[in-house]
Amino acid sequence: MKTFVPPPKTLPRSPGNEREWLDACKGSKTKPGGNFEFSGMVTETLLLGNVATMLVAARLGPLNLKVTNSGQAEKFIRPERRPHWEL
């Protein structure tokens, strides 16, 4: 270990999650490490998988969250809102 020399730092260092996020909000050309575009697609896919496991017979459309042959899954995708919680 006495002869070990660590490799040079070649990757740019992050200023921190909060600073990256604030800079991205202000229009920085550098995307933050937490890529929301990718995270959103992954989350949508996982949630769609959860609905599919609840209703194995239902055929779900992956791009538009529409149920093609069953009205049963619609209650999981777009639940009825409680009073005063409507958008």
PDB file of N, CA and C in Angstrom:
ATOM      1  N   MET A   1       0.811  -1.196   0.000  1.00  0.00           N
ATOM      2  CA  MET A   1       0.000   0.000   0.000  1.00  0.00           C
ATOM      3  C   MET A   1       0.856   1.262   0.000  1.00  0.00           C
ATOM      4  N   LYS A   2       2.101   1.154   0.402  1.00  0.00           N
ATOM      5  CA  LYS A   2       2.944   2.343   0.443  1.00  0.00           C
ATOM      6  C   LYS A   2       3.232   2.872  -0.952  1.00  0.00           C
ATOM      7  N   THR A   3       3.188   1.995  -1.960  1.00  0.00           N
ATOM      8  CA  THR A   3       3.484   2.436  -3.322  1.00  0.00           C
ATOM      9  C   THR A   3       2.225   2.841  -4.096  1.00  0.00           C
ATOM     10  N   PHE A   4       1.057   2.684  -3.482  1.00  0.00           N
ATOM     11  CA  PHE A   4      -0.202   3.001  -4.164  1.00  0.00           C
ATOM     12  C   PHE A   4      -0.347   4.511  -4.363  1.00  0.00           C
ATOM     13  N   VAL A   5      -0.706   4.873  -5.587  1.00  0.00           N
ATOM     14  CA  VAL A   5      -0.980   6.273  -5.918  1.00  0.00           C
ATOM     15  C   VAL A   5      -2.417   6.324  -6.435  1.00  0.00           C
ATOM     16  N   PRO A   6      -3.301   7.065  -5.784  1.00  0.00           N
ATOM     17  CA  PRO A   6      -4.690   7.121  -6.251  1.00  0.00           C
ATOM     18  C   PRO A   6      -4.758   7.752  -7.645  1.00  0.00           C
ATOM     19  N   PRO A   7      -5.727   7.305  -8.452  1.00  0.00           N
ATOM     20  CA  PRO A   7      -5.851   7.881  -9.797  1.00  0.00           C
ATOM     21  C   PRO A   7      -6.266   9.346  -9.714  1.00  0.00           C
ATOM     22  N   PRO A   8      -5.957  10.105 -10.748  1.00  0.00           N
ATOM     23  CA  PRO A   8      -6.332  11.529 -10.728  1.00  0.00           C
ATOM     24  C   PRO A   8      -7.855  11.689 -10.817  1.00  0.00           C
ATOM     25  N   LYS A   9      -8.350  12.754 -10.245  1.00  0.00           N
ATOM     26  CA  LYS A   9      -9.783  13.040 -10.297  1.00  0.00           C
ATOM     27  C   LYS A   9     -10.107  13.629 -11.667  1.00  0.00           C
ATOM     28  N   THR A  10     -10.794  12.836 -12.497  1.00  0.00           N
ATOM     29  CA  THR A  10     -11.087  13.277 -13.861  1.00  0.00           C
ATOM     30  C   THR A  10     -12.552  13.653 -14.059  1.00  0.00           C
ATOM     31  N   LEU A  11     -13.435  13.195 -13.161  1.00  0.00           N
ATOM     32  CA  LEU A  11     -14.850  13.532 -13.285  1.00  0.00           C
ATOM     33  C   LEU A  11     -15.135  14.834 -12.552  1.00  0.00           C
ATOM     34  N   PRO A  12     -16.032  15.659 -13.110  1.00  0.00           N
ATOM     35  CA  PRO A  12     -16.374  16.897 -12.402  1.00  0.00           C
ATOM     36  C   PRO A  12     -17.091  16.576 -11.096  1.00  0.00           C
ATOM     37  N   ARG A  13     -16.771  17.284 -10.061  1.00  0.00           N
ATOM     38  CA  ARG A  13     -17.368  17.060  -8.750  1.00  0.00           C
ATOM     39  C   ARG A  13     -18.701  17.788  -8.641  1.00  0.00           C
ATOM     40  N   SER A  14     -19.630  17.189  -7.953  1.00  0.00           N
ATOM     41  CA  SER A  14     -20.951  17.770  -7.757  1.00  0.00           C
ATOM     42  C   SER A  14     -20.890  18.842  -6.670  1.00  0.00           C
ATOM     43  N   PRO A  15     -21.576  19.970  -6.890  1.00  0.00           N
ATOM     44  CA  PRO A  15     -21.634  20.982  -5.837  1.00  0.00           C
ATOM     45  C   PRO A  15     -22.621  20.600  -4.731  1.00  0.00           C
ATOM     46  N   GLY A  16     -23.353  19.509  -4.933  1.00  0.00           N
ATOM     47  CA  GLY A  16     -24.358  19.060  -3.956  1.00  0.00           C
ATOM     48  C   GLY A  16     -25.722  18.976  -4.616  1.00  0.00           C
ATOM     49  N   ASN A  17     -26.581  18.097  -4.100  1.00  0.00           N
ATOM     50  CA  ASN A  17     -27.899  17.892  -4.706  1.00  0.00           C
ATOM     51  C   ASN A  17     -28.730  19.165  -4.746  1.00  0.00           C
ATOM     52  N   GLU A  18     -28.752  19.901  -3.652  1.00  0.00           N
ATOM     53  CA  GLU A  18     -29.572  21.104  -3.595  1.00  0.00           C
ATOM     54  C   GLU A  18     -29.104  22.153  -4.602  1.00  0.00           C
ATOM     55  N   ARG A  19     -27.773  22.353  -4.671  1.00  0.00           N
ATOM     56  CA  ARG A  19     -27.234  23.348  -5.591  1.00  0.00           C
ATOM     57  C   ARG A  19     -27.491  22.949  -7.044  1.00  0.00           C
ATOM     58  N   GLU A  20     -27.329  21.651  -7.369  1.00  0.00           N
ATOM     59  CA  GLU A  20     -27.613  21.177  -8.730  1.00  0.00           C
ATOM     60  C   GLU A  20     -29.066  21.441  -9.096  1.00  0.00           C
ATOM     61  N   TRP A  21     -29.980  21.133  -8.147  1.00  0.00           N
ATOM     62  CA  TRP A  21     -31.396  21.297  -8.403  1.00  0.00           C
ATOM     63  C   TRP A  21     -31.749  22.770  -8.600  1.00  0.00           C
ATOM     64  N   LEU A  22     -31.234  23.643  -7.736  1.00  0.00           N
ATOM     65  CA  LEU A  22     -31.509  25.071  -7.865  1.00  0.00           C
ATOM     66  C   LEU A  22     -30.950  25.635  -9.163  1.00  0.00           C
ATOM     67  N   ASP A  23     -29.746  25.217  -9.529  1.00  0.00           N
ATOM     68  CA  ASP A  23     -29.164  25.683 -10.791  1.00  0.00           C
ATOM     69  C   ASP A  23     -30.005  25.230 -11.981  1.00  0.00           C
ATOM     70  N   ALA A  24     -30.512  23.985 -11.933  1.00  0.00           N
ATOM     71  CA  ALA A  24     -31.355  23.485 -13.021  1.00  0.00           C
ATOM     72  C   ALA A  24     -32.657  24.284 -13.099  1.00  0.00           C
ATOM     73  N   CYS A  25     -33.233  24.653 -11.952  1.00  0.00           N
ATOM     74  CA  CYS A  25     -34.455  25.473 -11.928  1.00  0.00           C
ATOM     75  C   CYS A  25     -34.211  26.842 -12.545  1.00  0.00           C
ATOM     76  N   LYS A  26     -33.001  27.347 -12.382  1.00  0.00           N
ATOM     77  CA  LYS A  26     -32.664  28.673 -12.903  1.00  0.00           C
ATOM     78  C   LYS A  26     -32.235  28.633 -14.361  1.00  0.00           C
ATOM     79  N   GLY A  27     -32.263  27.439 -14.987  1.00  0.00           N
ATOM     80  CA  GLY A  27     -31.973  27.352 -16.415  1.00  0.00           C
ATOM     81  C   GLY A  27     -30.583  26.899 -16.763  1.00  0.00           C
ATOM     82  N   SER A  28     -29.872  26.300 -15.834  1.00  0.00           N
ATOM     83  CA  SER A  28     -28.534  25.797 -16.127  1.00  0.00           C
ATOM     84  C   SER A  28     -28.599  24.718 -17.206  1.00  0.00           C
ATOM     85  N   LYS A  29     -27.592  24.688 -18.071  1.00  0.00           N
ATOM     86  CA  LYS A  29     -27.560  23.682 -19.128  1.00  0.00           C
ATOM     87  C   LYS A  29     -27.164  22.310 -18.590  1.00  0.00           C
ATOM     88  N   THR A  30     -26.621  22.254 -17.393  1.00  0.00           N
ATOM     89  CA  THR A  30     -26.228  20.993 -16.782  1.00  0.00           C
ATOM     90  C   THR A  30     -27.426  20.409 -16.045  1.00  0.00           C
ATOM     91  N   LYS A  31     -27.774  19.167 -16.389  1.00  0.00           N
ATOM     92  CA  LYS A  31     -28.893  18.510 -15.719  1.00  0.00           C
ATOM     93  C   LYS A  31     -28.448  18.028 -14.345  1.00  0.00           C
ATOM     94  N   PRO A  32     -29.363  18.057 -13.381  1.00  0.00           N
ATOM     95  CA  PRO A  32     -29.006  17.549 -12.052  1.00  0.00           C
ATOM     96  C   PRO A  32     -28.819  16.038 -12.084  1.00  0.00           C
ATOM     97  N   GLY A  33     -28.127  15.515 -11.076  1.00  0.00           N
ATOM     98  CA  GLY A  33     -27.885  14.080 -11.009  1.00  0.00           C
ATOM     99  C   GLY A  33     -29.169  13.284 -10.899  1.00  0.00           C
ATOM    100  N   GLY A  34     -30.180  13.819 -10.221  1.00  0.00           N
ATOM    101  CA  GLY A  34     -31.486  13.170 -10.137  1.00  0.00           C
ATOM    102  C   GLY A  34     -32.306  13.546 -11.359  1.00  0.00           C
ATOM    103  N   ASN A  35     -32.229  12.746 -12.417  1.00  0.00           N
ATOM    104  CA  ASN A  35     -32.891  13.050 -13.683  1.00  0.00           C
ATOM    105  C   ASN A  35     -34.386  12.749 -13.566  1.00  0.00           C
ATOM    106  N   PHE A  36     -35.223  13.786 -13.458  1.00  0.00           N
ATOM    107  CA  PHE A  36     -36.654  13.616 -13.259  1.00  0.00           C
ATOM    108  C   PHE A  36     -37.332  13.014 -14.476  1.00  0.00           C
ATOM    109  N   GLU A  37     -36.825  13.286 -15.677  1.00  0.00           N
ATOM    110  CA  GLU A  37     -37.433  12.722 -16.882  1.00  0.00           C
ATOM    111  C   GLU A  37     -37.355  11.195 -16.844  1.00  0.00           C
ATOM    112  N   PHE A  38     -36.204  10.672 -16.511  1.00  0.00           N
ATOM    113  CA  PHE A  38     -36.017   9.221 -16.439  1.00  0.00           C
ATOM    114  C   PHE A  38     -36.758   8.644 -15.241  1.00  0.00           C
ATOM    115  N   SER A  39     -36.678   9.304 -14.100  1.00  0.00           N
ATOM    116  CA  SER A  39     -37.335   8.811 -12.879  1.00  0.00           C
ATOM    117  C   SER A  39     -38.835   8.718 -13.070  1.00  0.00           C
ATOM    118  N   GLY A  40     -39.415   9.676 -13.765  1.00  0.00           N
ATOM    119  CA  GLY A  40     -40.855   9.658 -14.005  1.00  0.00           C
ATOM    120  C   GLY A  40     -41.281   8.454 -14.817  1.00  0.00           C
ATOM    121  N   MET A  41     -40.512   8.133 -15.857  1.00  0.00           N
ATOM    122  CA  MET A  41     -40.840   6.971 -16.687  1.00  0.00           C
ATOM    123  C   MET A  41     -40.709   5.672 -15.897  1.00  0.00           C
ATOM    124  N   VAL A  42     -39.677   5.565 -15.071  1.00  0.00           N
ATOM    125  CA  VAL A  42     -39.480   4.358 -14.267  1.00  0.00           C
ATOM    126  C   VAL A  42     -40.611   4.220 -13.253  1.00  0.00           C
ATOM    127  N   THR A  43     -40.983   5.316 -12.598  1.00  0.00           N
ATOM    128  CA  THR A  43     -42.055   5.277 -11.611  1.00  0.00           C
ATOM    129  C   THR A  43     -43.378   4.885 -12.262  1.00  0.00           C
ATOM    130  N   GLU A  44     -43.672   5.450 -13.440  1.00  0.00           N
ATOM    131  CA  GLU A  44     -44.910   5.108 -14.143  1.00  0.00           C
ATOM    132  C   GLU A  44     -44.947   3.628 -14.496  1.00  0.00           C
ATOM    133  N   THR A  45     -43.834   3.088 -14.938  1.00  0.00           N
ATOM    134  CA  THR A  45     -43.764   1.673 -15.284  1.00  0.00           C
ATOM    135  C   THR A  45     -43.982   0.792 -14.061  1.00  0.00           C
ATOM    136  N   LEU A  46     -43.352   1.142 -12.944  1.00  0.00           N
ATOM    137  CA  LEU A  46     -43.514   0.356 -11.720  1.00  0.00           C
ATOM    138  C   LEU A  46     -44.956   0.411 -11.207  1.00  0.00           C
ATOM    139  N   LEU A  47     -45.562   1.584 -11.232  1.00  0.00           N
ATOM    140  CA  LEU A  47     -46.945   1.696 -10.773  1.00  0.00           C
ATOM    141  C   LEU A  47     -47.896   0.924 -11.682  1.00  0.00           C
ATOM    142  N   LEU A  48     -47.633   0.951 -12.975  1.00  0.00           N
ATOM    143  CA  LEU A  48     -48.444   0.186 -13.915  1.00  0.00           C
ATOM    144  C   LEU A  48     -48.292  -1.313 -13.655  1.00  0.00           C
ATOM    145  N   GLY A  49     -47.095  -1.740 -13.290  1.00  0.00           N
ATOM    146  CA  GLY A  49     -46.867  -3.136 -12.924  1.00  0.00           C
ATOM    147  C   GLY A  49     -47.638  -3.516 -11.679  1.00  0.00           C
ATOM    148  N   ASN A  50     -47.727  -2.595 -10.710  1.00  0.00           N
ATOM    149  CA  ASN A  50     -48.510  -2.867  -9.501  1.00  0.00           C
ATOM    150  C   ASN A  50     -49.980  -3.074  -9.840  1.00  0.00           C
ATOM    151  N   VAL A  51     -50.523  -2.238 -10.722  1.00  0.00           N
ATOM    152  CA  VAL A  51     -51.921  -2.395 -11.123  1.00  0.00           C
ATOM    153  C   VAL A  51     -52.098  -3.716 -11.870  1.00  0.00           C
ATOM    154  N   ALA A  52     -51.152  -4.069 -12.708  1.00  0.00           N
ATOM    155  CA  ALA A  52     -51.254  -5.315 -13.473  1.00  0.00           C
ATOM    156  C   ALA A  52     -51.241  -6.535 -12.556  1.00  0.00           C
ATOM    157  N   THR A  53     -50.482  -6.478 -11.473  1.00  0.00           N
ATOM    158  CA  THR A  53     -50.475  -7.615 -10.554  1.00  0.00           C
ATOM    159  C   THR A  53     -51.789  -7.721  -9.792  1.00  0.00           C
ATOM    160  N   MET A  54     -52.466  -6.597  -9.596  1.00  0.00           N
ATOM    161  CA  MET A  54     -53.775  -6.645  -8.940  1.00  0.00           C
ATOM    162  C   MET A  54     -54.835  -7.222  -9.865  1.00  0.00           C
ATOM    163  N   LEU A  55     -54.671  -6.982 -11.152  1.00  0.00           N
ATOM    164  CA  LEU A  55     -55.649  -7.444 -12.144  1.00  0.00           C
ATOM    165  C   LEU A  55     -54.909  -8.155 -13.265  1.00  0.00           C
ATOM    166  N   VAL A  56     -54.630  -9.404 -13.080  1.00  0.00           N
ATOM    167  CA  VAL A  56     -53.822 -10.147 -14.048  1.00  0.00           C
ATOM    168  C   VAL A  56     -54.499 -10.221 -15.405  1.00  0.00           C
ATOM    169  N   ALA A  57     -55.812 -10.293 -15.447  1.00  0.00           N
ATOM    170  CA  ALA A  57     -56.514 -10.463 -16.714  1.00  0.00           C
ATOM    171  C   ALA A  57     -56.624  -9.158 -17.510  1.00  0.00           C
ATOM    172  N   ALA A  58     -56.425  -8.038 -16.884  1.00  0.00           N
ATOM    173  CA  ALA A  58     -56.579  -6.760 -17.583  1.00  0.00           C
ATOM    174  C   ALA A  58     -55.397  -6.496 -18.507  1.00  0.00           C
ATOM    175  N   ARG A  59     -55.672  -5.927 -19.641  1.00  0.00           N
ATOM    176  CA  ARG A  59     -54.606  -5.537 -20.571  1.00  0.00           C
ATOM    177  C   ARG A  59     -54.435  -4.028 -20.453  1.00  0.00           C
ATOM    178  N   LEU A  60     -53.217  -3.624 -20.091  1.00  0.00           N
ATOM    179  CA  LEU A  60     -52.960  -2.210 -19.842  1.00  0.00           C
ATOM    180  C   LEU A  60     -52.092  -1.630 -20.950  1.00  0.00           C
ATOM    181  N   GLY A  61     -52.360  -0.402 -21.340  1.00  0.00           N
ATOM    182  CA  GLY A  61     -51.544   0.271 -22.332  1.00  0.00           C
ATOM    183  C   GLY A  61     -50.384   0.977 -21.660  1.00  0.00           C
ATOM    184  N   PRO A  62     -49.120   0.676 -22.018  1.00  0.00           N
ATOM    185  CA  PRO A  62     -47.978   1.245 -21.307  1.00  0.00           C
ATOM    186  C   PRO A  62     -47.738   2.725 -21.582  1.00  0.00           C
ATOM    187  N   LEU A  63     -48.255   3.264 -22.658  1.00  0.00           N
ATOM    188  CA  LEU A  63     -47.927   4.650 -22.994  1.00  0.00           C
ATOM    189  C   LEU A  63     -48.955   5.657 -22.493  1.00  0.00           C
ATOM    190  N   ASN A  64     -50.193   5.238 -22.295  1.00  0.00           N
ATOM    191  CA  ASN A  64     -51.205   6.221 -21.945  1.00  0.00           C
ATOM    192  C   ASN A  64     -51.999   5.847 -20.701  1.00  0.00           C
ATOM    193  N   LEU A  65     -51.603   4.808 -19.986  1.00  0.00           N
ATOM    194  CA  LEU A  65     -52.290   4.367 -18.772  1.00  0.00           C
ATOM    195  C   LEU A  65     -53.775   4.151 -19.009  1.00  0.00           C
ATOM    196  N   LYS A  66     -54.141   3.592 -20.153  1.00  0.00           N
ATOM    197  CA  LYS A  66     -55.524   3.255 -20.453  1.00  0.00           C
ATOM    198  C   LYS A  66     -55.688   1.750 -20.351  1.00  0.00           C
ATOM    199  N   VAL A  67     -56.814   1.324 -19.824  1.00  0.00           N
ATOM    200  CA  VAL A  67     -57.137  -0.092 -19.748  1.00  0.00           C
ATOM    201  C   VAL A  67     -57.915  -0.445 -21.000  1.00  0.00           C
ATOM    202  N   THR A  68     -57.444  -1.467 -21.723  1.00  0.00           N
ATOM    203  CA  THR A  68     -58.057  -1.758 -23.010  1.00  0.00           C
ATOM    204  C   THR A  68     -59.217  -2.738 -22.951  1.00  0.00           C
ATOM    205  N   ASN A  69     -59.258  -3.632 -21.953  1.00  0.00           N
ATOM    206  CA  ASN A  69     -60.349  -4.607 -21.952  1.00  0.00           C
ATOM    207  C   ASN A  69     -61.011  -4.797 -20.595  1.00  0.00           C
ATOM    208  N   SER A  70     -60.755  -3.941 -19.649  1.00  0.00           N
ATOM    209  CA  SER A  70     -61.347  -4.129 -18.327  1.00  0.00           C
ATOM    210  C   SER A  70     -61.557  -2.777 -17.654  1.00  0.00           C
ATOM    211  N   GLY A  71     -62.739  -2.590 -17.106  1.00  0.00           N
ATOM    212  CA  GLY A  71     -63.017  -1.371 -16.353  1.00  0.00           C
ATOM    213  C   GLY A  71     -62.556  -1.483 -14.911  1.00  0.00           C
ATOM    214  N   GLN A  72     -62.110  -2.669 -14.507  1.00  0.00           N
ATOM    215  CA  GLN A  72     -61.730  -2.873 -13.118  1.00  0.00           C
ATOM    216  C   GLN A  72     -60.462  -2.114 -12.731  1.00  0.00           C
ATOM    217  N   ALA A  73     -59.505  -2.031 -13.618  1.00  0.00           N
ATOM    218  CA  ALA A  73     -58.227  -1.393 -13.287  1.00  0.00           C
ATOM    219  C   ALA A  73     -58.337   0.124 -13.240  1.00  0.00           C
ATOM    220  N   GLU A  74     -59.334   0.675 -13.892  1.00  0.00           N
ATOM    221  CA  GLU A  74     -59.473   2.135 -13.938  1.00  0.00           C
ATOM    222  C   GLU A  74     -59.602   2.730 -12.533  1.00  0.00           C
ATOM    223  N   LYS A  75     -60.211   2.008 -11.604  1.00  0.00           N
ATOM    224  CA  LYS A  75     -60.360   2.522 -10.242  1.00  0.00           C
ATOM    225  C   LYS A  75     -59.010   2.645  -9.528  1.00  0.00           C
ATOM    226  N   PHE A  76     -58.019   1.859  -9.956  1.00  0.00           N
ATOM    227  CA  PHE A  76     -56.678   1.972  -9.370  1.00  0.00           C
ATOM    228  C   PHE A  76     -55.870   3.070 -10.043  1.00  0.00           C
ATOM    229  N   ILE A  77     -56.095   3.276 -11.332  1.00  0.00           N
ATOM    230  CA  ILE A  77     -55.318   4.273 -12.085  1.00  0.00           C
ATOM    231  C   ILE A  77     -55.841   5.679 -11.810  1.00  0.00           C
ATOM    232  N   ARG A  78     -57.147   5.836 -11.840  1.00  0.00           N
ATOM    233  CA  ARG A  78     -57.764   7.138 -11.563  1.00  0.00           C
ATOM    234  C   ARG A  78     -58.825   6.960 -10.489  1.00  0.00           C
ATOM    235  N   PRO A  79     -58.417   6.921  -9.227  1.00  0.00           N
ATOM    236  CA  PRO A  79     -59.389   6.701  -8.158  1.00  0.00           C
ATOM    237  C   PRO A  79     -60.338   7.884  -8.008  1.00  0.00           C
ATOM    238  N   GLU A  80     -61.505   7.609  -7.466  1.00  0.00           N
ATOM    239  CA  GLU A  80     -62.472   8.665  -7.219  1.00  0.00           C
ATOM    240  C   GLU A  80     -61.951   9.548  -6.089  1.00  0.00           C
ATOM    241  N   ARG A  81     -61.984  10.839  -6.299  1.00  0.00           N
ATOM    242  CA  ARG A  81     -61.448  11.771  -5.320  1.00  0.00           C
ATOM    243  C   ARG A  81     -62.464  12.042  -4.209  1.00  0.00           C
ATOM    244  N   ARG A  82     -61.951  12.234  -3.024  1.00  0.00           N
ATOM    245  CA  ARG A  82     -62.813  12.604  -1.906  1.00  0.00           C
ATOM    246  C   ARG A  82     -63.310  14.031  -2.085  1.00  0.00           C
ATOM    247  N   PRO A  83     -64.436  14.378  -1.447  1.00  0.00           N
ATOM    248  CA  PRO A  83     -64.941  15.759  -1.562  1.00  0.00           C
ATOM    249  C   PRO A  83     -63.880  16.769  -1.105  1.00  0.00           C
ATOM    250  N   HIS A  84     -63.803  17.862  -1.815  1.00  0.00           N
ATOM    251  CA  HIS A  84     -62.880  18.976  -1.542  1.00  0.00           C
ATOM    252  C   HIS A  84     -61.423  18.642  -1.870  1.00  0.00           C
ATOM    253  N   TRP A  85     -61.160  17.511  -2.522  1.00  0.00           N
ATOM    254  CA  TRP A  85     -59.803  17.168  -2.947  1.00  0.00           C
ATOM    255  C   TRP A  85     -59.712  17.125  -4.469  1.00  0.00           C
ATOM    256  N   GLU A  86     -60.719  17.638  -5.155  1.00  0.00           N
ATOM    257  CA  GLU A  86     -60.706  17.631  -6.605  1.00  0.00           C
ATOM    258  C   GLU A  86     -59.657  18.610  -7.134  1.00  0.00           C
ATOM    259  N   LEU A  87     -59.181  18.326  -8.315  1.00  0.00           N
ATOM    260  CA  LEU A  87     -58.211  19.231  -8.959  1.00  0.00           C
ATOM    261  C   LEU A  87     -58.921  20.158  -9.905  1.00  0.00           C
TER     262      LEU A  87
END
